[in-house]
């Protein structure tokens, strides 16, 4: 089994164990008090969604983004939730049924192997894409599926620039149960995501959040744009 396959199996088992209580424990991720919900909302807003839009939520987990997406696209829109883990999707399905949403479909798939439908209006991924070794390829595949002016937005964690090594080790220890964190730090996936989005998308915006521990990146497909810009670059 390759290292990629071992990492994939590790993630599946990790999230199967955590799925039952994920909605609660995610509030403590990566540390208690982290403004995760506010950052998720900001990411949805960066997509510039309109009523009737179709949006793909990559690594959707239990569907924590779904209520915000539903509010933006309305019953005439469509959400496609993609996740690697069956247990997480089972909880997402329960959320869908509890809210009576008829416009959400779920797909169990590795993000790297997902076949994006054509002409979608928006794609997002929150706190997940950096764990995919092929994250740059996922960005590229998604970009080819976007309609002109469609938007790609990624919210994820990163190591702040110029952080001392000992502090990096201390901070990332809190998220070790969720990822192969030591390999993650060495791989610097946030840099790969940024480079891929610069290559594939127009008007890329990169915003570092919460003292550089997270980032929000968003851009549009093709020469046309949706006319809605995400927050400007800089530390906030």
PDB file of N, CA, C and O in Angstrom, residues 196-225:
ATOM      1  N   UNK A 196      -1.920  26.782  -7.437  1.00  0.00           N
ATOM      2  CA  UNK A 196      -2.879  26.197  -8.369  1.00  0.00           C
ATOM      3  C   UNK A 196      -4.015  27.156  -8.674  1.00  0.00           C
ATOM      4  O   UNK A 196      -4.453  27.272  -9.828  1.00  0.00           O
ATOM      5  N   UNK A 197      -4.482  27.863  -7.669  1.00  0.00           N
ATOM      6  CA  UNK A 197      -5.568  28.811  -7.897  1.00  0.00           C
ATOM      7  C   UNK A 197      -5.105  30.002  -8.712  1.00  0.00           C
ATOM      8  O   UNK A 197      -5.856  30.528  -9.551  1.00  0.00           O
ATOM      9  N   UNK A 198      -3.874  30.430  -8.513  1.00  0.00           N
ATOM     10  CA  UNK A 198      -3.321  31.505  -9.346  1.00  0.00           C
ATOM     11  C   UNK A 198      -3.224  31.070 -10.800  1.00  0.00           C
ATOM     12  O   UNK A 198      -3.442  31.866 -11.719  1.00  0.00           O
ATOM     13  N   UNK A 199      -2.906  29.807 -11.006  1.00  0.00           N
ATOM     14  CA  UNK A 199      -2.745  29.274 -12.359  1.00  0.00           C
ATOM     15  C   UNK A 199      -4.088  29.084 -13.063  1.00  0.00           C
ATOM     16  O   UNK A 199      -4.211  29.347 -14.265  1.00  0.00           O
ATOM     17  N   UNK A 200      -5.103  28.652 -12.320  1.00  0.00           N
ATOM     18  CA  UNK A 200      -6.360  28.224 -12.924  1.00  0.00           C
ATOM     19  C   UNK A 200      -7.469  29.265 -12.922  1.00  0.00           C
ATOM     20  O   UNK A 200      -8.424  29.146 -13.692  1.00  0.00           O
ATOM     21  N   UNK A 201      -7.366  30.273 -12.056  1.00  0.00           N
ATOM     22  CA  UNK A 201      -8.475  31.197 -11.841  1.00  0.00           C
ATOM     23  C   UNK A 201      -8.065  32.647 -12.049  1.00  0.00           C
ATOM     24  O   UNK A 201      -6.886  33.001 -11.952  1.00  0.00           O
ATOM     25  N   UNK A 202      -9.054  33.486 -12.326  1.00  0.00           N
ATOM     26  CA  UNK A 202      -8.826  34.915 -12.451  1.00  0.00           C
ATOM     27  C   UNK A 202      -9.098  35.595 -11.113  1.00  0.00           C
ATOM     28  O   UNK A 202      -9.709  35.032 -10.219  1.00  0.00           O
ATOM     29  N   UNK A 203      -8.649  36.807 -10.981  1.00  0.00           N
ATOM     30  CA  UNK A 203      -8.850  37.706  -9.832  1.00  0.00           C
ATOM     31  C   UNK A 203      -8.754  36.992  -8.480  1.00  0.00           C
ATOM     32  O   UNK A 203      -9.612  37.137  -7.612  1.00  0.00           O
ATOM     33  N   UNK A 204      -7.679  36.211  -8.315  1.00  0.00           N
ATOM     34  CA  UNK A 204      -7.512  35.485  -7.064  1.00  0.00           C
ATOM     35  C   UNK A 204      -7.356  36.440  -5.890  1.00  0.00           C
ATOM     36  O   UNK A 204      -6.589  37.393  -5.939  1.00  0.00           O
ATOM     37  N   UNK A 205      -8.087  36.159  -4.829  1.00  0.00           N
ATOM     38  CA  UNK A 205      -7.946  36.879  -3.568  1.00  0.00           C
ATOM     39  C   UNK A 205      -7.428  35.905  -2.515  1.00  0.00           C
ATOM     40  O   UNK A 205      -7.918  34.778  -2.409  1.00  0.00           O
ATOM     41  N   UNK A 206      -6.428  36.333  -1.762  1.00  0.00           N
ATOM     42  CA  UNK A 206      -5.834  35.512  -0.700  1.00  0.00           C
ATOM     43  C   UNK A 206      -5.867  36.323   0.583  1.00  0.00           C
ATOM     44  O   UNK A 206      -5.258  37.382   0.679  1.00  0.00           O
ATOM     45  N   UNK A 207      -6.594  35.843   1.563  1.00  0.00           N
ATOM     46  CA  UNK A 207      -6.725  36.540   2.834  1.00  0.00           C
ATOM     47  C   UNK A 207      -6.283  35.625   3.961  1.00  0.00           C
ATOM     48  O   UNK A 207      -6.796  34.515   4.097  1.00  0.00           O
ATOM     49  N   UNK A 208      -5.323  36.068   4.748  1.00  0.00           N
ATOM     50  CA  UNK A 208      -4.901  35.293   5.901  1.00  0.00           C
ATOM     51  C   UNK A 208      -5.747  35.690   7.106  1.00  0.00           C
ATOM     52  O   UNK A 208      -6.029  36.865   7.325  1.00  0.00           O
ATOM     53  N   UNK A 209      -6.171  34.681   7.855  1.00  0.00           N
ATOM     54  CA  UNK A 209      -7.115  34.866   8.950  1.00  0.00           C
ATOM     55  C   UNK A 209      -6.516  34.424  10.280  1.00  0.00           C
ATOM     56  O   UNK A 209      -5.659  33.536  10.319  1.00  0.00           O
ATOM     57  N   UNK A 210      -7.000  35.013  11.344  1.00  0.00           N
ATOM     58  CA  UNK A 210      -6.651  34.621  12.709  1.00  0.00           C
ATOM     59  C   UNK A 210      -5.140  34.466  12.887  1.00  0.00           C
ATOM     60  O   UNK A 210      -4.640  33.401  13.184  1.00  0.00           O
ATOM     61  N   UNK A 211      -4.442  35.587  12.677  1.00  0.00           N
ATOM     62  CA  UNK A 211      -2.998  35.655  12.882  1.00  0.00           C
ATOM     63  C   UNK A 211      -2.220  34.706  11.971  1.00  0.00           C
ATOM     64  O   UNK A 211      -1.166  34.186  12.330  1.00  0.00           O
ATOM     65  N   UNK A 212      -2.752  34.491  10.776  1.00  0.00           N
ATOM     66  CA  UNK A 212      -2.054  33.673   9.798  1.00  0.00           C
ATOM     67  C   UNK A 212      -2.186  32.186   9.996  1.00  0.00           C
ATOM     68  O   UNK A 212      -1.499  31.413   9.334  1.00  0.00           O
ATOM     69  N   UNK A 213      -3.097  31.758  10.866  1.00  0.00           N
ATOM     70  CA  UNK A 213      -3.289  30.318  11.090  1.00  0.00           C
ATOM     71  C   UNK A 213      -4.269  29.704  10.102  1.00  0.00           C
ATOM     72  O   UNK A 213      -4.458  28.483  10.098  1.00  0.00           O
ATOM     73  N   UNK A 214      -4.921  30.518   9.301  1.00  0.00           N
ATOM     74  CA  UNK A 214      -5.860  30.036   8.286  1.00  0.00           C
ATOM     75  C   UNK A 214      -5.803  30.981   7.093  1.00  0.00           C
ATOM     76  O   UNK A 214      -5.242  32.078   7.171  1.00  0.00           O
ATOM     77  N   UNK A 215      -6.392  30.542   5.993  1.00  0.00           N
ATOM     78  CA  UNK A 215      -6.458  31.398   4.817  1.00  0.00           C
ATOM     79  C   UNK A 215      -7.786  31.183   4.110  1.00  0.00           C
ATOM     80  O   UNK A 215      -8.406  30.118   4.197  1.00  0.00           O
ATOM     81  N   UNK A 216      -8.226  32.209   3.414  1.00  0.00           N
ATOM     82  CA  UNK A 216      -9.372  32.139   2.523  1.00  0.00           C
ATOM     83  C   UNK A 216      -8.900  32.575   1.151  1.00  0.00           C
ATOM     84  O   UNK A 216      -8.457  33.715   0.967  1.00  0.00           O
ATOM     85  N   UNK A 217      -8.973  31.666   0.196  1.00  0.00           N
ATOM     86  CA  UNK A 217      -8.580  31.954  -1.180  1.00  0.00           C
ATOM     87  C   UNK A 217      -9.789  31.786  -2.078  1.00  0.00           C
ATOM     88  O   UNK A 217     -10.545  30.816  -1.938  1.00  0.00           O
ATOM     89  N   UNK A 218      -9.998  32.709  -2.995  1.00  0.00           N
ATOM     90  CA  UNK A 218     -11.145  32.625  -3.898  1.00  0.00           C
ATOM     91  C   UNK A 218     -10.819  33.299  -5.214  1.00  0.00           C
ATOM     92  O   UNK A 218     -10.110  34.305  -5.259  1.00  0.00           O
ATOM     93  N   UNK A 219     -11.351  32.713  -6.292  1.00  0.00           N
ATOM     94  CA  UNK A 219     -11.155  33.290  -7.605  1.00  0.00           C
ATOM     95  C   UNK A 219     -12.242  32.848  -8.561  1.00  0.00           C
ATOM     96  O   UNK A 219     -13.048  31.968  -8.242  1.00  0.00           O
ATOM     97  N   UNK A 220     -12.267  33.461  -9.734  1.00  0.00           N
ATOM     98  CA  UNK A 220     -13.319  33.213 -10.717  1.00  0.00           C
ATOM     99  C   UNK A 220     -12.769  32.500 -11.939  1.00  0.00           C
ATOM    100  O   UNK A 220     -11.576  32.550 -12.234  1.00  0.00           O
ATOM    101  N   UNK A 221     -13.666  31.874 -12.671  1.00  0.00           N
ATOM    102  CA  UNK A 221     -13.305  31.150 -13.884  1.00  0.00           C
ATOM    103  C   UNK A 221     -13.504  32.032 -15.112  1.00  0.00           C
ATOM    104  O   UNK A 221     -14.535  32.674 -15.270  1.00  0.00           O
ATOM    105  N   UNK A 222     -12.527  32.034 -15.990  1.00  0.00           N
ATOM    106  CA  UNK A 222     -12.689  32.673 -17.286  1.00  0.00           C
ATOM    107  C   UNK A 222     -12.578  34.184 -17.231  1.00  0.00           C
ATOM    108  O   UNK A 222     -12.400  34.790 -16.184  1.00  0.00           O
ATOM    109  N   UNK A 223     -12.728  34.818 -18.404  1.00  0.00           N
ATOM    110  CA  UNK A 223     -12.591  36.277 -18.484  1.00  0.00           C
ATOM    111  C   UNK A 223     -13.699  37.010 -17.772  1.00  0.00           C
ATOM    112  O   UNK A 223     -13.519  38.120 -17.291  1.00  0.00           O
ATOM    113  N   UNK A 224     -14.897  36.401 -17.657  1.00  0.00           N
ATOM    114  CA  UNK A 224     -15.992  37.035 -16.939  1.00  0.00           C
ATOM    115  C   UNK A 224     -15.937  36.681 -15.473  1.00  0.00           C
ATOM    116  O   UNK A 224     -15.403  35.650 -15.086  1.00  0.00           O
ATOM    117  N   UNK A 225     -16.485  37.533 -14.637  1.00  0.00           N
ATOM    118  CA  UNK A 225     -16.560  37.249 -13.211  1.00  0.00           C
ATOM    119  C   UNK A 225     -17.980  37.453 -12.746  1.00  0.00           C
ATOM    120  O   UNK A 225     -18.816  38.033 -13.432  1.00  0.00           O
TER     121      UNK A 225
END
